[in-house]
Coordinates of N, CA, C and O in Angstrom, one line a residue:
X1 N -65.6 64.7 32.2 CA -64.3 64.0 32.0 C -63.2 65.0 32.2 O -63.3 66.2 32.0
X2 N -61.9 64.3 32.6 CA -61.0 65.5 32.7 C -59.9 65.3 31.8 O -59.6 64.4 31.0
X3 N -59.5 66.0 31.9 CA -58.1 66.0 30.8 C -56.8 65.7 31.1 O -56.4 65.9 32.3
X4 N -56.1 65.1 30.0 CA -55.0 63.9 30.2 C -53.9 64.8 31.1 O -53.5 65.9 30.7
X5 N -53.4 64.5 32.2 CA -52.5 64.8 32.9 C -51.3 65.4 32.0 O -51.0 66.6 32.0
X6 N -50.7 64.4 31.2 CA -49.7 64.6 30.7 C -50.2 66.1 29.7 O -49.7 67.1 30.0
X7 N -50.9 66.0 29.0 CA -51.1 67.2 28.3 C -51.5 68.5 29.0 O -51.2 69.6 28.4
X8 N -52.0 68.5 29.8 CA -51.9 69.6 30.9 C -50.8 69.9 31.2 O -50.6 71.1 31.2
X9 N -49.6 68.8 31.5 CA -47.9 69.5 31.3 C -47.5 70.3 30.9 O -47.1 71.4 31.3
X10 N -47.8 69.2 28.9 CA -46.8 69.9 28.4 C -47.3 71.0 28.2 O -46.4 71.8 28.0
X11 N -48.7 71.6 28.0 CA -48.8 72.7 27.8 C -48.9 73.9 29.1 O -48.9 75.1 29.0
X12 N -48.9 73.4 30.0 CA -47.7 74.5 31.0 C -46.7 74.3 31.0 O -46.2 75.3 31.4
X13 N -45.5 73.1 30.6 CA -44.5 73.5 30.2 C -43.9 74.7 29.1 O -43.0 75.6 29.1
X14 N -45.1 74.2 27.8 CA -44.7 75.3 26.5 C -45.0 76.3 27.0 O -44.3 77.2 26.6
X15 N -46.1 76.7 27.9 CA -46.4 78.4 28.2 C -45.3 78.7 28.9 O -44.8 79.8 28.6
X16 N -45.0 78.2 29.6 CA -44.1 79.1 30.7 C -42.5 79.1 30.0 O -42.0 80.2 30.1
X17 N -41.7 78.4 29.5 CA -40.7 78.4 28.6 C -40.8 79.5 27.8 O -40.0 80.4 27.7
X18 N -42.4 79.5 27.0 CA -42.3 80.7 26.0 C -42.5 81.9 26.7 O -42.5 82.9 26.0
X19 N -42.9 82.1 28.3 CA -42.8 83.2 28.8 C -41.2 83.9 29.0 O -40.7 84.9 28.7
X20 N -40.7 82.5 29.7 CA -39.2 82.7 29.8 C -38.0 83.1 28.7 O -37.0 83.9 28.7
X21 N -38.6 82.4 27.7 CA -37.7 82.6 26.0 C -38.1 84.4 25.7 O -37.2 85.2 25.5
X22 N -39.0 84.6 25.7 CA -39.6 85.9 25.8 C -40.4 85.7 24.4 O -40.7 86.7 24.0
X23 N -40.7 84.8 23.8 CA -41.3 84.4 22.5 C -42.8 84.5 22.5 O -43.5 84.1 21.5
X24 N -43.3 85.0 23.5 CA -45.1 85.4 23.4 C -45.9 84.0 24.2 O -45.2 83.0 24.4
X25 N -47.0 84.2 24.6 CA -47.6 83.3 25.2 C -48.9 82.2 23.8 O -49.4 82.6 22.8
X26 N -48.8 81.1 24.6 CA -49.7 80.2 23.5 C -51.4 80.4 24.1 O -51.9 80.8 25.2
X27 N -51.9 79.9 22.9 CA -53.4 80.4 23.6 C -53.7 79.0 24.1 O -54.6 78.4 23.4
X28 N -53.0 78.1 25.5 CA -53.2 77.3 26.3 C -54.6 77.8 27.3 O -54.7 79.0 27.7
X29 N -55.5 77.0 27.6 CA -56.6 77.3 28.1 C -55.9 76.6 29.8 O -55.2 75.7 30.0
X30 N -56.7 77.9 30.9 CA -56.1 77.3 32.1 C -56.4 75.8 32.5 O -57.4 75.3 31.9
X31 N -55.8 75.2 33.2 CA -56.2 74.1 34.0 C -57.7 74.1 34.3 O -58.3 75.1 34.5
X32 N -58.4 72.4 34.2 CA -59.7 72.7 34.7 C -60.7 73.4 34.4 O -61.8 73.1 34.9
X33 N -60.5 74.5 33.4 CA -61.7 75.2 32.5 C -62.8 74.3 31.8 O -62.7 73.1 31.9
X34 N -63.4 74.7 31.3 CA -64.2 74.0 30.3 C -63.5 73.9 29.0 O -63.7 72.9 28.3
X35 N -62.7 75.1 28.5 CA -62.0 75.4 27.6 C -61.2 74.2 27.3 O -61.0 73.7 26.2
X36 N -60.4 73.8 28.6 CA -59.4 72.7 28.5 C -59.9 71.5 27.9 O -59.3 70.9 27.0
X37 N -60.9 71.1 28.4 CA -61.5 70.3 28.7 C -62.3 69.9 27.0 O -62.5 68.8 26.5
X38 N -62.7 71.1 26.3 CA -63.0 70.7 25.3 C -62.2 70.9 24.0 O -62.8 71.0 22.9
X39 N -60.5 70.7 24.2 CA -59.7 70.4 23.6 C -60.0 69.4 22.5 O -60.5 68.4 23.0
X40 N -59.9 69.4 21.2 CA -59.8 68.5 20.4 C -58.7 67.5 19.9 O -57.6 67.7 20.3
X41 N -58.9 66.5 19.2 CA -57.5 66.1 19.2 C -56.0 66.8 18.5 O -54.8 66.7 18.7
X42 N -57.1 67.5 17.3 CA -56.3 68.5 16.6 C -55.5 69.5 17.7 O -54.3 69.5 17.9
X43 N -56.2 70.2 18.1 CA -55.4 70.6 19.7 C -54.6 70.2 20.0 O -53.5 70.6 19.6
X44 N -54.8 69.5 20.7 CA -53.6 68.3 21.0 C -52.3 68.1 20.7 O -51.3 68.4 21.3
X45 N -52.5 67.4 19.4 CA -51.5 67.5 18.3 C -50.5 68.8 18.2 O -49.3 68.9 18.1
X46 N -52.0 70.1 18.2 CA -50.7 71.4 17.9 C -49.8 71.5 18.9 O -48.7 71.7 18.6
X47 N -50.3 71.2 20.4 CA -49.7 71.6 21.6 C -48.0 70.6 21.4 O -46.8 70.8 21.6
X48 N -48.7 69.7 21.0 CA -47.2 68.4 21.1 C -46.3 68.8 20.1 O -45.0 68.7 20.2
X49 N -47.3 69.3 18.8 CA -46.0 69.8 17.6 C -45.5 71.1 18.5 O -44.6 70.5 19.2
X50 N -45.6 72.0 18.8 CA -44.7 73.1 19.5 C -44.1 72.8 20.7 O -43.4 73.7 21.2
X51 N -44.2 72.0 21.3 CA -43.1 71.3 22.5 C -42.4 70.9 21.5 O -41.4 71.6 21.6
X52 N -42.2 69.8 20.3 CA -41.3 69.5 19.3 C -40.6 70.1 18.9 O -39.4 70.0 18.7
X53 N -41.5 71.1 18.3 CA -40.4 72.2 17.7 C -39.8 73.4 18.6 O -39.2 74.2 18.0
X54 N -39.9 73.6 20.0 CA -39.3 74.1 20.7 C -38.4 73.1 21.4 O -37.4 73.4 22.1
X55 N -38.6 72.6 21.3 CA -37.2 71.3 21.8 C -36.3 71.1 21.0 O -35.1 70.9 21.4
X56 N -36.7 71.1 19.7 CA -35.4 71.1 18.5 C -34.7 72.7 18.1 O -33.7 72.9 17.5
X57 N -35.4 73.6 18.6 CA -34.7 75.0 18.7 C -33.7 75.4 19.7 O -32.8 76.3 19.7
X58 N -34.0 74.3 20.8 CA -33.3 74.5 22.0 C -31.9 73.6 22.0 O -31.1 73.6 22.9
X59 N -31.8 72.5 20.7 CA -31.1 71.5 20.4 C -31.1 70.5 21.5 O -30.3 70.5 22.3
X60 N -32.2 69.7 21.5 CA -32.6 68.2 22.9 C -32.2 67.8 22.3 O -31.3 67.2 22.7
X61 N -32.5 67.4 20.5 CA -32.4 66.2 20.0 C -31.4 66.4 19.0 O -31.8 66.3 17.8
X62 N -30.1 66.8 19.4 CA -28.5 67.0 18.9 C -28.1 65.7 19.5 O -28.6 65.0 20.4
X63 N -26.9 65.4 18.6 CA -26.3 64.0 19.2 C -26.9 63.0 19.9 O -26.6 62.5 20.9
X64 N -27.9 62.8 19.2 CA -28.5 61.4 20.0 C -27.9 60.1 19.9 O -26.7 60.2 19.8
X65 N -28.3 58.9 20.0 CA -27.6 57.9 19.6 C -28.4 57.5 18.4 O -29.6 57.7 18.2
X66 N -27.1 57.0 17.6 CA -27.9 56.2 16.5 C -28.2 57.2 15.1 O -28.4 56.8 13.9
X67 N -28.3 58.6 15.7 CA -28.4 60.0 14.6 C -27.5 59.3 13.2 O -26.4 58.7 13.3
X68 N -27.9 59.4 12.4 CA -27.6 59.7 11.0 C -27.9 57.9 10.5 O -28.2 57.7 9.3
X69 N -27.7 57.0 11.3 CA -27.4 55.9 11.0 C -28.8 54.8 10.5 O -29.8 54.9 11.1
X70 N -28.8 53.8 9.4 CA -30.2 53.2 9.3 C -31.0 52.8 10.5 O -30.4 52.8 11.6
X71 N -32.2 52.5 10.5 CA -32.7 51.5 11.5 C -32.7 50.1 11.1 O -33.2 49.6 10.2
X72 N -31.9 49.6 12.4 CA -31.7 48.2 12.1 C -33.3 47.2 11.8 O -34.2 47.2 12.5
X73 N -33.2 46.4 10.6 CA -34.2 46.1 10.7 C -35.0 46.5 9.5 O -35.7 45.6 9.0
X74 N -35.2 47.5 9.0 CA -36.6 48.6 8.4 C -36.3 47.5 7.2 O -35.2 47.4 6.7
X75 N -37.4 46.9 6.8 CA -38.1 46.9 5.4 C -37.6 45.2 5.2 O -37.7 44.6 4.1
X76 N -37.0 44.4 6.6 CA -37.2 42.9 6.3 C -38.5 42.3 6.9 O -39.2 43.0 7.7
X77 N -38.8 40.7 6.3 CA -40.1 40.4 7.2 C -40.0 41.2 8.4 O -39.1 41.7 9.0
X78 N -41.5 40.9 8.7 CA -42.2 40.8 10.5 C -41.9 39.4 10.5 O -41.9 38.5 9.7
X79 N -41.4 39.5 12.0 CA -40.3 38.4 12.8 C -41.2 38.7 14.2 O -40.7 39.6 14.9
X80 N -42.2 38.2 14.6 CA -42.3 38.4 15.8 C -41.7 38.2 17.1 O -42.1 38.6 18.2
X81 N -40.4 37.4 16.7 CA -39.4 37.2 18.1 C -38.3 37.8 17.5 O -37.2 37.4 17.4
X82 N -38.7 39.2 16.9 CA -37.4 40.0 16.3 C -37.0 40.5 18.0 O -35.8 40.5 18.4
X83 N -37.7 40.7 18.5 CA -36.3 41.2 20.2 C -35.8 40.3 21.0 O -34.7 40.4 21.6
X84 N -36.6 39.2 21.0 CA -35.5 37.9 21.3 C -34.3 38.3 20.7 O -33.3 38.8 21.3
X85 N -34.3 38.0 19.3 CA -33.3 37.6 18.4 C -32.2 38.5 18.3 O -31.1 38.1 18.1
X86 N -32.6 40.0 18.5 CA -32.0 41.3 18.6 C -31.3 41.1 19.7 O -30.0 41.2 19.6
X87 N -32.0 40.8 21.4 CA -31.1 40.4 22.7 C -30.0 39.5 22.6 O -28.9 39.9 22.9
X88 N -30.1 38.0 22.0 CA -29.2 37.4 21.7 C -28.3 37.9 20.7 O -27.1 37.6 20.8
X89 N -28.7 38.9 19.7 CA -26.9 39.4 19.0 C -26.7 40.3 19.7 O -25.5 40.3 19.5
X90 N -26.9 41.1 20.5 CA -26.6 41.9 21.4 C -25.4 42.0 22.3 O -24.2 42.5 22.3
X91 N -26.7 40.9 23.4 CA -25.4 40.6 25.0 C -24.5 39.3 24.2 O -23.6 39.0 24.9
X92 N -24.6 38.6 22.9 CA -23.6 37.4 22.5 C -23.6 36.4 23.3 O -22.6 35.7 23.6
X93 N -24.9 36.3 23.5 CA -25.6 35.0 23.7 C -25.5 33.6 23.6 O -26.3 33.2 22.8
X94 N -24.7 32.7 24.1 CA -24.6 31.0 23.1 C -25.3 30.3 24.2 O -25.9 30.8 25.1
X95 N -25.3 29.0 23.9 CA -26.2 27.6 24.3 C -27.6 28.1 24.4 O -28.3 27.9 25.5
X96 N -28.2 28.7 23.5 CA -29.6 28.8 23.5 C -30.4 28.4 22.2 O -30.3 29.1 21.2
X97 N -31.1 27.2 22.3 CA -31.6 26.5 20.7 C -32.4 25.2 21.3 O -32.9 25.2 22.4
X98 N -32.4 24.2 20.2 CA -32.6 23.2 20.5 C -31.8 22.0 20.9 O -30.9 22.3 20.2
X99 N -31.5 21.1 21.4 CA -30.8 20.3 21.6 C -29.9 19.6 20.3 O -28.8 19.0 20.5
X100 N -30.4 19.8 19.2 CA -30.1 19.3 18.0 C -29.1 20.1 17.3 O -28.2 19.6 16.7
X101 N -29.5 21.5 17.3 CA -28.7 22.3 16.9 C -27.4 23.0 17.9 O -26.5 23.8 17.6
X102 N -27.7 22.3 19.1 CA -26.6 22.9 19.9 C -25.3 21.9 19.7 O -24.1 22.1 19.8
X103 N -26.2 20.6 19.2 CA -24.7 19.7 19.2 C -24.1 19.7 18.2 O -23.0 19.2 18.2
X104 N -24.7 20.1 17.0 CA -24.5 20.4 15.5 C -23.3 21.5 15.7 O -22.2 21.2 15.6
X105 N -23.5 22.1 15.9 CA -22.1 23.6 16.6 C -21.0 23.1 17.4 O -19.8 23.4 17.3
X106 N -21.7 22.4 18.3 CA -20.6 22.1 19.5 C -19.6 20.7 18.6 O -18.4 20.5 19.0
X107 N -20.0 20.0 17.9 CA -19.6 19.0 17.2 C -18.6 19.6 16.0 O -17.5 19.1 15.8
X108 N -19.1 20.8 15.2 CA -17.7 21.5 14.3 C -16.6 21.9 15.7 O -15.4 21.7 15.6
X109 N -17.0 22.4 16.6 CA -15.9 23.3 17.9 C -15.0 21.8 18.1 O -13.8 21.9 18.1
X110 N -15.5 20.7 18.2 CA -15.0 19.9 19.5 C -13.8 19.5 19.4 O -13.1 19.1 20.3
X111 N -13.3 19.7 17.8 CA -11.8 19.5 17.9 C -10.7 20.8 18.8 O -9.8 20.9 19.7
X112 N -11.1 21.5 17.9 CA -10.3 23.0 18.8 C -10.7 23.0 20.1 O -9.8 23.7 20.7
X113 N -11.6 22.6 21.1 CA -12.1 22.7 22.3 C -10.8 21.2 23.0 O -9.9 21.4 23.8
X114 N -11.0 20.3 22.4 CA -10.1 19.3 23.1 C -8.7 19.4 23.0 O -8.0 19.0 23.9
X115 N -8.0 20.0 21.5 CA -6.9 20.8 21.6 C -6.3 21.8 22.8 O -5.2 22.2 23.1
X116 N -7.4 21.9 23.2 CA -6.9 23.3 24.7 C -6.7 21.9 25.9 O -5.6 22.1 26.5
X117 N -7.0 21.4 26.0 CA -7.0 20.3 27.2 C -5.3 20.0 27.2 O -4.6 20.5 26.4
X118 N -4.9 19.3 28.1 CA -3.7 19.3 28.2 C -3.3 17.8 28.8 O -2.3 17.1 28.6
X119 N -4.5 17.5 29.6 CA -3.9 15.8 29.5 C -5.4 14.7 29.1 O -6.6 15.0 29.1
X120 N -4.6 13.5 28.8 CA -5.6 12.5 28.2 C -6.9 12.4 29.0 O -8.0 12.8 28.6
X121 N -6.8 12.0 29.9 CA -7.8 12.3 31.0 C -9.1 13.0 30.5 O -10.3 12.8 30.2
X122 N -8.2 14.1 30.5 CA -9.6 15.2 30.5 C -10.1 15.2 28.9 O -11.2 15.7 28.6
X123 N -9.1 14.6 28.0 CA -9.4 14.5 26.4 C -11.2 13.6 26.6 O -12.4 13.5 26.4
X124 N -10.3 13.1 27.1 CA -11.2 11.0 27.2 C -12.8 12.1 28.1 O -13.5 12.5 27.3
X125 N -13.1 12.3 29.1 CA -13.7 13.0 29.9 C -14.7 13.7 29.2 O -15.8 13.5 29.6
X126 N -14.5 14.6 28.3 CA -14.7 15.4 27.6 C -15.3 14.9 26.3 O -16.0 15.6 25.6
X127 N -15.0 13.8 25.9 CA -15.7 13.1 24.4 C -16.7 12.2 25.4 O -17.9 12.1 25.1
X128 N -16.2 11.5 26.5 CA -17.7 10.6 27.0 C -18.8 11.8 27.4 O -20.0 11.8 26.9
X129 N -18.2 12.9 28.2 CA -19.8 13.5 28.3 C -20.3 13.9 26.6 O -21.4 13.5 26.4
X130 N -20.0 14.3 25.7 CA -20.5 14.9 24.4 C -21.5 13.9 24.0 O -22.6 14.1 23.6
X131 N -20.8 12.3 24.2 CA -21.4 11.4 23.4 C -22.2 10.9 24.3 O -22.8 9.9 23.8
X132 N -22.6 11.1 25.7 CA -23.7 11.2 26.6 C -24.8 12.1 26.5 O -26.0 11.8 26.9
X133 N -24.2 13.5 25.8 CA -25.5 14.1 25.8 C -26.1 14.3 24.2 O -27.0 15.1 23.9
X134 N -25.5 13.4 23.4 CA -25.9 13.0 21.9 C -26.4 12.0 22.2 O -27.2 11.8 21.3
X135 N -26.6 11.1 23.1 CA -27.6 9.7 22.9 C -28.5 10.2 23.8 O -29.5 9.6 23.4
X136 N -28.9 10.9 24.9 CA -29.4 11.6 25.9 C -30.6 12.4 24.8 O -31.8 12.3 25.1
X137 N -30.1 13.2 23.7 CA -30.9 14.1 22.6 C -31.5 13.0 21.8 O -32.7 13.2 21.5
X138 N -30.9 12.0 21.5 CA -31.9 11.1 20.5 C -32.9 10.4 21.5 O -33.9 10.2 20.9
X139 N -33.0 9.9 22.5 CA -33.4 9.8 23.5 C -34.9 10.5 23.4 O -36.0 9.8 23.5
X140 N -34.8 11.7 23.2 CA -36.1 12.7 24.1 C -36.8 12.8 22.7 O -36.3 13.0 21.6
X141 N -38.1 12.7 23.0 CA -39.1 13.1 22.1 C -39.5 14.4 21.8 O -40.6 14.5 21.2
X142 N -38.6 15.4 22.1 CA -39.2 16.9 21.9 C -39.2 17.4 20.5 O -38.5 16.9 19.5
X143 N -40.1 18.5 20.5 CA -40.7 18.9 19.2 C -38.7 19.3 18.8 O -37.7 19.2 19.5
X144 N -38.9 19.7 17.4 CA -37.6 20.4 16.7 C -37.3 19.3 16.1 O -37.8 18.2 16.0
X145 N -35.6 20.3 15.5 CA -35.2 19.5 14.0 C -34.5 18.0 15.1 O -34.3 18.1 16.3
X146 N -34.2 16.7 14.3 CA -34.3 15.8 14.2 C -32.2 15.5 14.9 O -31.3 16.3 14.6
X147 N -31.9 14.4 15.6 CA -30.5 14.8 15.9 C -29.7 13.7 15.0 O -29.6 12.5 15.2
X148 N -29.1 14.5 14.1 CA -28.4 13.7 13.3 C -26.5 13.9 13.6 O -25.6 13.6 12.8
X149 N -26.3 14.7 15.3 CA -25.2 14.6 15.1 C -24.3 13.4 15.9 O -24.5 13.2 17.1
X150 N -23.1 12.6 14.9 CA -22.6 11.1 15.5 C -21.9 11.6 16.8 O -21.3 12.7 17.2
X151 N -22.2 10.3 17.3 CA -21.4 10.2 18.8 C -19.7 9.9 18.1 O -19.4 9.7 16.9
X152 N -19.0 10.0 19.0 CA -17.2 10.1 18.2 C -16.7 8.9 19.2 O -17.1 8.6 20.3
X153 N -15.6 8.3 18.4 CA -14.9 7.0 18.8 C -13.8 7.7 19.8 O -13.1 8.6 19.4
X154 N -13.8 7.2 21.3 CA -13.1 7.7 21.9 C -11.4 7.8 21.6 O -10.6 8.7 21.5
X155 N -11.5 6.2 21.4 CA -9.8 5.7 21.3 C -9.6 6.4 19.8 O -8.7 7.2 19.7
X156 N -10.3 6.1 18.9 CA -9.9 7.3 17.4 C -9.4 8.5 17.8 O -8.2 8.8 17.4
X157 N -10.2 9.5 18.5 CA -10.0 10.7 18.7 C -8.8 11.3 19.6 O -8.2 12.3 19.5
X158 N -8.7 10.1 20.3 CA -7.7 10.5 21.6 C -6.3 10.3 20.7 O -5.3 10.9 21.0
X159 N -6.4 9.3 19.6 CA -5.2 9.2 18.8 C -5.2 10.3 17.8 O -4.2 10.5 17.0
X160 N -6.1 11.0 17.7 CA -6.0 12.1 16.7 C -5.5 13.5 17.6 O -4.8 14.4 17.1
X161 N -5.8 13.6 18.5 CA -5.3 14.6 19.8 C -4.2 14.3 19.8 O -3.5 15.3 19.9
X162 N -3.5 13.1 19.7 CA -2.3 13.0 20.3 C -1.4 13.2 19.1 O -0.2 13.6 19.4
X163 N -1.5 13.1 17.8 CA -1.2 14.0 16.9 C -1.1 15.4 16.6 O -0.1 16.1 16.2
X164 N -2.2 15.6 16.7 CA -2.1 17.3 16.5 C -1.5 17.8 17.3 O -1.0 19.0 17.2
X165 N -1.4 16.7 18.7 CA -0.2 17.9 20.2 C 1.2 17.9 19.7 O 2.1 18.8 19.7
X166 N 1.2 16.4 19.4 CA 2.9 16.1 19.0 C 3.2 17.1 18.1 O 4.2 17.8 18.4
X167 N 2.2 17.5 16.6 CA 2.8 18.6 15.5 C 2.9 19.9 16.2 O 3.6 20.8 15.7
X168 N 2.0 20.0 17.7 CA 2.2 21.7 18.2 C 3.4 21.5 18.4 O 4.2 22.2 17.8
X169 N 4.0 20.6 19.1 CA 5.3 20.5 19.8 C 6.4 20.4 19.3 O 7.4 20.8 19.8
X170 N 6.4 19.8 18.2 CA 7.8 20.0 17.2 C 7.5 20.7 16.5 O 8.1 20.5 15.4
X171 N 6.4 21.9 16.3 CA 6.3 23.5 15.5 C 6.9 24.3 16.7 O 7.7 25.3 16.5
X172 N 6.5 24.0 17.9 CA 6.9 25.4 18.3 C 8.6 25.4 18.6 O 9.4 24.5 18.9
X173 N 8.9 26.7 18.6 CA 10.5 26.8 18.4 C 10.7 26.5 19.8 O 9.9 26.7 20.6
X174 N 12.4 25.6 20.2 CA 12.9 25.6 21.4 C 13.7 26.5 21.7 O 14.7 26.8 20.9
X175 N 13.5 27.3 23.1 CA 14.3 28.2 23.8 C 15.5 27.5 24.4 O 15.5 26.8 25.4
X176 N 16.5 27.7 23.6 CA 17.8 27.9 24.2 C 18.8 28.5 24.3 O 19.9 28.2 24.5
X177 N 18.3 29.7 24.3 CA 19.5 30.8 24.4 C 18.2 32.1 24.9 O 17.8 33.1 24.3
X178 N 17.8 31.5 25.8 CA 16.8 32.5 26.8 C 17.7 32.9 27.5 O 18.7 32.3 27.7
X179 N 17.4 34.1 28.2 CA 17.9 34.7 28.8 C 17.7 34.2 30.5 O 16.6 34.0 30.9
X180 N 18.7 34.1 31.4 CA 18.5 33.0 32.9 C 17.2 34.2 33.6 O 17.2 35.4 33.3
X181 N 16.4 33.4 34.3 CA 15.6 34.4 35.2 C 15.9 34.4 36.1 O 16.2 33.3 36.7
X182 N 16.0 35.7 36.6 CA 16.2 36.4 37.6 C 15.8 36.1 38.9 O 14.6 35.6 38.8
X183 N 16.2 36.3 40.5 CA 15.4 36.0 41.2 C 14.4 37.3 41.8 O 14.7 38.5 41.9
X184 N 13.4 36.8 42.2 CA 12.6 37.7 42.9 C 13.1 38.7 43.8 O 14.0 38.1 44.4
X185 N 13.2 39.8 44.3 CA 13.9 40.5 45.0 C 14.1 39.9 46.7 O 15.1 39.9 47.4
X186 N 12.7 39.5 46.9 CA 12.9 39.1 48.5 C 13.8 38.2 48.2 O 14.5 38.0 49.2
X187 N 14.2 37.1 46.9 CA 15.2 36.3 47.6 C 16.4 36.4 46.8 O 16.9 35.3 46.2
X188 N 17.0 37.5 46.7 CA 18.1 37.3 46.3 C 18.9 37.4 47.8 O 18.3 37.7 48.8
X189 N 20.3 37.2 47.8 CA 21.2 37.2 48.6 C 21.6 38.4 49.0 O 21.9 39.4 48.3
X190 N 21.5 38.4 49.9 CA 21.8 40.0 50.7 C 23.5 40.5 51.1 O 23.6 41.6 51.7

C-alpha cells in the first residue's frame, strides 16, 4: 500500500522549510521507502503537529477572520438545516416558507406596502392579487401550518388609503417661499 499523498507533502514541506529556517532536519523517512510506508498514525499526527506549530511561528494564523470572536452557534440544539438557516440570515433572504406563513408577514406589511402606491388603481390592483393568492393557499392541500390569513375588503381599504394619504398631505409642510429653479445651462438665454 502506499502512502497518503498529502502526507508525503507535508512532510517534505516541514523538511525542507526546516532546512531553510536553518532549525535542523526532521527524522522524515524518504519517499517510497518502506520506512515511509510503515508510518503510524501516531506518526502522522507528529508530522501534522509540527507543520502546525511551524506555521504558527511563522504567524499564518495572525489575523484570521473571526479571531477572538464566539462561534456562532456552539452549545444550541442540533438543527440539521442549521446551513440553510445560516444562508438565509446571511444573503437576507425573504419569500421563502410556506404559503401560510408568507401571507401571515405579507398581511402585517400590506398596509405600508399600499401606502407607497400613488394611485387607486394600483391600491385596488394590489389588494385583488393578495386576496387571490389567500384563497389560491386555502385552496391547496399541501403539508404545513393551516392559512388562517383573511382576504381584505377592497372598497374598506381603499377608503382607509385614502385617509392615511389625505393626513400625509396636510402633515407635510407647503413650500412657499422656495427658492425659483434655475434653468439648465444649455437653456438659458445667450
Amino acid at each position: 500500500m502506499t502512502e497518503d499523498p498529502r502526507l508525503a507533502a507535508a512532510r517534505y514541506r516541514a523538511a525542507h522549510r526546516d532546512d531553510a529556517e536553518g532549525e535542523g532536519e526532521t527524522d522524515a523517512a524518504p519517499e517510497g521507502s518502506r520506512a515511509a510506508q510503515a508510518y503510524s498514525a501516531a506518526d502522522r499526527a507528529a508530522v501534522v503537529e509540527t507543520a502546525i506549530q511551524q506555521a504558527i511561528r511563522r504567524g499564518e494564523f495572525d489575523d484570521l477572520p473571526g479571531a477572538g470572536k464566539p462561534i456562532p452557534g456552539l452549545g444550541e440544539t442540533h438543527d440539521p438545516d442549521w446551513w440553510i438557516r445560516r444562508k438565509i440570515e446571511t444573503e437576507q433572504l425573504t419569500g421563502l416558507g410556506p404559503p401560510a406563513l408568507m401571507l401571515r408577514v405579507e398581511n402585517v406589511e400590506l398596509d405600508a406596502k399600499l401606502d407607497e402606491l400613488s394611485r387607486e388603481a394600483d391600491v385596488r390592483e394590489a389588494l385583488e392579487d393578495f386576496n387571490r393568492r389567500v384563497i389560491e393557499a386555502r385552496r391547496q392541500l399541501l403539508g404545513g401550518p393551516p392559512v388562517v390569513t383573511p382576504t381584505r375588503d377592497i372598497e374598506a381599504e381603499l377608503a382607509a388609503w385614502r385617509e392615511r394619504r389625505d393626513a400625509r398631505t396636510a402633515a407635510s409642510p407647503v413650500q412657499t417661499d422656495a427658492a425659483p429653479r434655475r434653468r439648465p445651462w444649455w437653456r438659458r438665454p445667450r
